[in-house]
Tab-separated table of C-alpha atoms in Angstrom:
chain	number	residue	atom	x	y	z
A	322	MET	CA	0.699	16.570	18.338
A	323	TYR	CA	0.990	13.780	15.729
A	324	LYS	CA	0.612	10.343	16.979
A	325	LEU	CA	0.465	7.893	13.803
A	326	LEU	CA	2.872	8.329	10.701
A	327	ALA	CA	1.674	6.163	7.762
A	328	LEU	CA	4.582	5.691	5.282
A	329	ASN	CA	3.840	4.622	1.735
A	330	ILE	CA	6.474	2.030	0.472
A	331	ASP	CA	7.301	2.094	-3.187
A	332	GLY	CA	8.285	5.610	-4.225
A	333	THR	CA	8.479	6.841	-0.556
A	334	ILE	CA	10.788	5.100	1.932
A	335	LEU	CA	12.249	3.012	-0.680
A	336	LYS	CA	14.810	4.288	-3.328
A	337	ASN	CA	14.005	3.300	-7.266
A	338	ASN	CA	16.381	0.451	-6.752
A	339	GLY	CA	14.506	-0.972	-3.759
A	340	ARG	CA	16.794	-0.220	-1.172
A	341	LEU	CA	15.810	0.969	2.090
A	342	PRO	CA	18.346	3.685	3.083
A	343	ARG	CA	19.805	3.869	6.244
A	344	GLU	CA	18.848	7.261	7.127
A	345	THR	CA	14.796	6.115	6.770
A	346	LYS	CA	15.732	3.542	9.063
A	347	GLU	CA	17.099	6.005	11.424
A	348	ALA	CA	14.480	8.716	10.799
A	349	VAL	CA	11.320	5.754	11.556
A	350	ASP	CA	13.578	4.986	14.859
A	351	TYR	CA	13.592	8.733	15.984
A	352	VAL	CA	9.723	9.183	15.292
A	353	LYS	CA	9.222	6.092	17.469
A	354	LYS	CA	11.232	7.243	20.431
A	355	LYS	CA	8.660	10.081	20.776
A	356	GLY	CA	5.903	7.589	21.052
A	357	VAL	CA	4.546	8.016	17.599
A	358	TYR	CA	2.896	5.049	15.918
A	359	VAL	CA	4.185	4.238	12.526
A	360	THR	CA	2.650	2.089	10.123
A	361	LEU	CA	2.744	1.132	6.302
A	362	ILE	CA	0.578	2.148	3.815
A	363	THR	CA	0.873	0.191	0.703
A	364	SER	CA	-0.748	-1.501	-2.221
A	365	ARG	CA	1.747	-4.651	-1.632
A	366	ASN	CA	0.612	-8.088	-0.284
A	367	LEU	CA	1.169	-7.985	3.624
A	368	LEU	CA	4.094	-10.668	3.429
A	369	SER	CA	5.807	-8.095	1.351
A	370	ALA	CA	5.040	-5.277	3.678
A	371	ARG	CA	6.017	-6.991	6.621
A	372	LYS	CA	9.479	-7.582	5.076
A	373	VAL	CA	9.935	-4.256	4.820
A	374	ALA	CA	8.465	-3.470	8.300
A	375	LYS	CA	10.963	-5.972	9.904
A	376	ALA	CA	13.704	-4.005	8.354
A	377	LEU	CA	12.394	-0.928	9.852
A	378	ARG	CA	11.612	-2.824	13.370
A	379	LEU	CA	7.755	-2.069	13.080
A	380	ASP	CA	5.854	-4.800	15.078
A	381	GLY	CA	2.277	-3.083	14.836
A	382	MET	CA	-0.462	-3.315	12.536
A	383	LEU	CA	0.352	-2.669	8.343
A	384	ILE	CA	-2.171	-1.430	6.188
A	385	ALA	CA	-1.622	-3.874	3.106
A	386	PHE	CA	-3.742	-4.458	-0.297
A	387	GLN	CA	-4.655	-0.852	-0.769
A	388	GLY	CA	-6.569	-1.073	2.597
A	389	ALA	CA	-8.138	-4.418	1.918
A	390	MET	CA	-6.083	-6.160	4.953
A	391	ILE	CA	-4.918	-4.558	8.059
A	392	ALA	CA	-2.733	-6.856	10.109
A	393	ARG	CA	0.626	-7.528	11.864
A	394	THR	CA	0.579	-10.928	10.408
A	395	LEU	CA	-1.760	-13.136	8.663
A	396	ASP	CA	-2.801	-15.046	11.798
A	397	ASP	CA	-3.135	-11.416	13.721
A	398	ARG	CA	-5.711	-9.319	11.854
A	399	LEU	CA	-7.467	-6.099	12.412
A	400	PHE	CA	-9.889	-6.217	9.129
A	401	ASP	CA	-9.749	-8.086	6.117
A	402	ALA	CA	-11.987	-7.985	2.989
A	403	VAL	CA	-12.112	-9.956	-0.198
A	404	ILE	CA	-13.612	-10.304	-3.852
A	405	PRO	CA	-15.863	-13.195	-3.402
A	406	GLU	CA	-14.900	-16.474	-5.359
A	407	GLU	CA	-17.673	-16.088	-7.784
A	408	ARG	CA	-17.042	-12.416	-8.454
A	409	THR	CA	-13.522	-13.090	-9.074
A	410	PHE	CA	-14.241	-15.309	-11.632
A	411	ASN	CA	-16.614	-13.131	-13.171
A	412	ILE	CA	-13.890	-10.427	-13.497
A	413	VAL	CA	-11.394	-12.769	-14.845
A	414	GLN	CA	-13.990	-13.850	-17.553
A	415	ILE	CA	-14.384	-10.354	-18.765
A	416	LEU	CA	-10.727	-9.599	-18.358
A	417	GLU	CA	-9.531	-12.500	-20.511
A	418	ASN	CA	-11.348	-10.901	-23.759
A	419	PHE	CA	-8.571	-8.362	-23.217
A	420	ASN	CA	-5.049	-8.207	-24.265
A	421	CYS	CA	-3.947	-7.794	-20.296
A	422	ASN	CA	-1.810	-9.488	-17.788
A	423	ILE	CA	-3.933	-10.377	-14.615
A	424	ARG	CA	-2.688	-11.243	-11.369
A	425	LEU	CA	-4.937	-12.544	-8.564
A	426	MET	CA	-3.363	-11.391	-5.138
A	427	HIS	CA	-4.115	-14.072	-2.895
A	428	GLU	CA	-3.082	-13.269	0.868
A	429	ARG	CA	-0.497	-15.873	0.485
A	430	TYR	CA	0.616	-16.015	-3.026
A	431	SER	CA	-0.493	-14.631	-6.312
A	432	LEU	CA	-1.752	-16.345	-9.659
A	433	GLY	CA	-1.388	-14.834	-12.896
A	434	ASN	CA	-1.720	-15.533	-16.737
A	435	ARG	CA	0.920	-16.181	-18.793
A	436	LYS	CA	0.053	-13.517	-21.379
A	437	LYS	CA	2.995	-10.703	-21.969
A	438	VAL	CA	1.619	-7.077	-22.591
A	439	LYS	CA	4.616	-4.886	-22.250
A	440	LYS	CA	8.211	-5.346	-21.530
A	441	ASN	CA	9.224	-4.725	-17.952
A	442	LEU	CA	5.513	-3.824	-16.889
A	443	VAL	CA	4.930	-5.792	-14.091
A	444	VAL	CA	6.638	-4.333	-11.215
A	445	GLN	CA	9.306	-6.353	-9.709
A	446	THR	CA	9.406	-6.561	-5.811
A	447	VAL	CA	12.826	-6.880	-3.680
A	448	LEU	CA	11.691	-10.347	-2.415
A	449	SER	CA	13.868	-13.083	-3.475
A	450	SER	CA	13.272	-16.861	-3.577
A	451	SER	CA	15.562	-17.650	-0.553
A	452	ASP	CA	13.493	-15.084	1.893
A	453	PRO	CA	11.168	-16.786	4.430
A	454	PHE	CA	8.647	-14.181	3.540
A	455	PHE	CA	8.751	-15.015	-0.085
A	456	TYR	CA	5.179	-14.551	-2.111
A	457	PRO	CA	5.136	-17.048	-4.492
A	458	THR	CA	3.572	-16.861	-7.793
A	459	GLN	CA	2.068	-19.142	-10.165
A	460	PHE	CA	1.402	-18.680	-13.819
A	461	VAL	CA	-1.131	-20.462	-15.927
A	462	ASP	CA	-2.384	-20.399	-19.544
A	463	SER	CA	-6.219	-19.663	-18.466
A	464	LEU	CA	-7.168	-18.364	-15.148
A	465	GLY	CA	-10.602	-18.921	-16.301
A	466	ASP	CA	-10.081	-22.831	-16.402
A	467	VAL	CA	-7.976	-22.922	-13.311
A	468	LEU	CA	-10.839	-20.806	-11.222
A	469	LEU	CA	-13.490	-23.127	-12.343
A	470	ASP	CA	-11.755	-26.248	-10.506
A	471	GLU	CA	-10.289	-24.544	-7.836
A	472	PRO	CA	-12.359	-20.634	-6.999
A	473	ILE	CA	-10.383	-18.474	-4.871
A	474	ALA	CA	-11.457	-15.255	-3.145
A	475	VAL	CA	-8.854	-12.550	-3.191
A	476	PRO	CA	-8.022	-9.341	-1.420
A	477	LYS	CA	-7.180	-7.602	-4.991
A	478	ILE	CA	-6.568	-8.206	-8.699
A	479	ASP	CA	-3.797	-6.181	-10.396
A	480	VAL	CA	-4.380	-5.874	-14.275
A	481	TYR	CA	-1.736	-4.811	-16.557
A	482	PHE	CA	-2.725	-3.291	-19.916
A	483	ALA	CA	-0.317	-1.704	-22.997
A	484	THR	CA	-2.174	1.396	-22.915
A	485	ASP	CA	-4.267	3.362	-20.119
A	486	GLU	CA	-6.936	3.420	-23.412
A	487	GLN	CA	-7.362	-0.301	-23.276
A	488	ARG	CA	-7.354	-0.223	-19.549
A	489	ASP	CA	-10.140	2.380	-19.170
A	490	ALA	CA	-12.339	0.034	-22.015
A	491	ALA	CA	-11.910	-2.771	-19.525
A	492	ALA	CA	-12.593	-0.477	-16.673
A	493	ALA	CA	-16.091	0.885	-18.349
A	494	LEU	CA	-16.987	-2.723	-18.847
A	495	LEU	CA	-16.641	-4.179	-15.507
A	496	THR	CA	-18.282	-1.166	-14.357
A	497	LYS	CA	-21.559	-1.929	-16.155
A	498	SER	CA	-21.292	-5.737	-15.221
A	499	ILE	CA	-19.831	-6.285	-11.900
A	500	PRO	CA	-21.025	-5.033	-8.699
A	501	SER	CA	-19.425	-4.066	-5.411
A	502	ILE	CA	-15.880	-3.523	-6.833
A	503	ASP	CA	-13.961	-0.335	-7.033
A	504	MET	CA	-11.122	0.192	-9.326
A	505	ILE	CA	-7.891	2.303	-8.744
A	506	MET	CA	-6.284	3.349	-11.873
A	507	GLN	CA	-2.512	3.907	-11.945
A	508	PRO	CA	0.223	4.892	-14.240
A	509	ASN	CA	1.531	2.769	-17.439
A	510	GLY	CA	-1.900	1.149	-18.219
A	511	LYS	CA	-2.140	-0.578	-14.634
A	512	MET	CA	-5.538	-0.997	-12.585
A	513	GLU	CA	-6.115	-2.399	-9.190
A	514	ILE	CA	-9.423	-4.072	-8.348
A	515	VAL	CA	-10.355	-4.139	-4.650
A	516	PRO	CA	-13.470	-5.064	-2.804
A	517	GLN	CA	-16.029	-1.889	-2.606
A	518	GLY	CA	-15.090	0.374	-0.137
A	519	VAL	CA	-11.493	-0.231	0.214
A	520	SER	CA	-8.974	2.143	-0.162
A	521	LYS	CA	-5.673	3.567	1.816
A	522	LEU	CA	-8.055	6.416	3.335
A	523	ALA	CA	-10.280	3.701	4.687
A	524	GLY	CA	-7.414	1.665	5.760
A	525	LEU	CA	-6.105	4.670	7.615
A	526	ARG	CA	-9.524	5.754	9.121
A	527	ARG	CA	-9.872	1.820	10.414
A	528	LEU	CA	-6.468	1.761	11.862
A	529	ALA	CA	-6.557	5.548	13.513
A	530	GLN	CA	-9.857	4.548	15.248
A	531	HIS	CA	-8.386	1.230	16.662
A	532	ILE	CA	-5.609	2.824	18.531
A	533	GLY	CA	-7.584	5.775	19.385
A	534	VAL	CA	-6.067	8.276	16.941
A	535	SER	CA	-8.118	11.264	15.308
A	536	LEU	CA	-7.235	11.466	11.517
A	537	LYS	CA	-5.787	15.183	12.559
A	538	GLU	CA	-3.174	13.439	14.653
A	539	THR	CA	-1.763	11.464	11.694
A	540	VAL	CA	0.684	12.203	9.144
A	541	VAL	CA	0.879	10.532	5.982
A	542	ILE	CA	3.434	10.512	3.481
A	543	GLY	CA	3.083	8.986	-0.043
A	544	ASP	CA	4.048	9.568	-3.598
A	545	GLY	CA	0.966	8.150	-5.948
A	546	LEU	CA	-2.454	8.953	-6.920
A	547	ASP	CA	-3.861	6.209	-4.639
A	548	ASP	CA	-2.172	8.200	-1.488
A	549	LEU	CA	-3.987	11.631	-2.622
A	550	PRO	CA	-7.249	10.658	-0.358
A	551	ALA	CA	-5.062	9.703	2.490
A	552	ILE	CA	-2.857	12.866	2.334
A	553	GLU	CA	-5.786	15.396	1.880
A	554	ALA	CA	-7.500	13.851	5.024
A	555	ALA	CA	-4.849	13.432	7.031
A	556	GLY	CA	-3.565	16.253	10.119
A	557	LEU	CA	-0.182	16.596	7.624
A	558	GLY	CA	-0.295	15.367	4.337
A	559	VAL	CA	3.183	15.245	2.695
A	560	ALA	CA	3.886	14.475	-1.004
A	561	MET	CA	6.995	13.097	-1.972
A	562	GLY	CA	9.295	15.439	-4.464
A	563	ASN	CA	8.792	12.266	-6.950
A	564	ALA	CA	4.693	12.585	-6.798
A	565	PRO	CA	2.723	13.657	-9.407
A	566	LEU	CA	1.820	17.240	-9.662
A	567	GLU	CA	-1.902	16.669	-8.656
A	568	VAL	CA	-0.675	14.969	-5.582
A	569	LYS	CA	1.938	17.789	-4.457
A	570	ARG	CA	-1.109	20.257	-4.857
A	571	ALA	CA	-3.409	18.259	-2.386
A	572	ALA	CA	-0.439	17.809	0.272
A	573	ASP	CA	0.249	20.368	2.963
A	574	TRP	CA	4.001	19.781	2.153
A	575	VAL	CA	6.001	18.755	0.004
A	576	THR	CA	9.352	16.912	0.753
A	577	ARG	CA	12.412	15.851	-1.151
A	578	SER	CA	12.040	12.802	-3.903
A	579	ASN	CA	12.719	9.177	-2.562
A	580	GLU	CA	16.332	9.560	-4.185
A	581	GLN	CA	16.932	12.538	-1.985
A	582	LEU	CA	15.860	11.068	1.183
A	583	GLY	CA	12.509	12.809	1.577
A	584	VAL	CA	11.210	11.017	4.285
A	585	ALA	CA	14.128	11.201	6.574
A	586	TYR	CA	14.092	15.189	5.631
A	587	MET	CA	10.679	15.539	6.478
A	588	VAL	CA	11.149	13.709	9.861
A	589	LYS	CA	13.823	16.116	10.806
A	590	GLU	CA	11.876	19.161	9.816
A	591	HIS	CA	8.477	18.323	11.624
A	592	PHE	CA	9.363	15.952	14.365
A	593	ARG	CA	12.290	17.142	15.862
A	594	LYS	CA	10.226	20.020	18.021
A	595	GLN	CA	7.540	17.349	18.954
A	596	GLN	CA	8.240	16.431	22.468
A	597	ARG	CA	7.717	12.482	23.321
A	598	ILE	CA	3.872	11.849	23.684
A	599	GLU	CA	4.192	10.544	27.200
A	600	PHE	CA	5.928	13.150	28.322
A	601	LEU	CA	3.148	15.869	26.890
A	602	GLN	CA	0.552	13.748	28.219
A	603	LYS	CA	1.986	13.826	31.938
A	604	LEU	CA	2.403	17.297	31.547
A	605	LYS	CA	-1.447	17.936	30.402
A	606	THR	CA	-2.338	15.684	33.503
A	607	LYS	CA	-0.405	18.048	35.877
A	608	GLN	CA	-2.051	21.326	34.379
């Protein structure tokens, strides 16, 4: 009996054009009616994740910033971790020696340098400036100069390089120079820097413990390498059809791709036989 369903956003519940299919919304409603707690587990900021959650009619805790924040809203948090101000400044000082685009992902906004590394490299979000939950972004010539005057602590730093080789060289230098951070490598020269110990799996553990659910009672659906540890640890780990081979091999089950409504398909296959949790608990009590 599964009590917690954790869904990645990009490449999982959203199509490649950023749309949320009607079938996926219906699948989430179907699972919720069975008493299953549904959350989003994403590298996105909380405001962006909250926008998607609103479309799915989810009002519970969300796992955002790769697990650096677990919250319903910015004012209702279960957990948050940040890279301290001085460490953020030191990271930026090192990165500015490389040809890379740096995005400091604050909880309310992002701050980036103007350097262009590669066309279409920075992932576009589905947010628009007219959206009330818009996550503003400011670009400056030198992040280091700005941080000298206005230091900030951030839950995550996104860095985009032209090649994986350049990214790995920067990561090696950061490993030697900066303590208490973890680096998550993504495709196409992207690197995410988070506080030490932060991950989607760690976030899943914290949320599961908070709602009184074991990892064996969780289902995780994802498509990226950063989803892999959570997929392996879950009671049922599901890889999308568009996931890398490494993720598919680690999963208990592989569903269809995000373009083929893989989440809706998986829900129909695995949750249709599960009775409502409340009903099962009453049955267990009577026995």
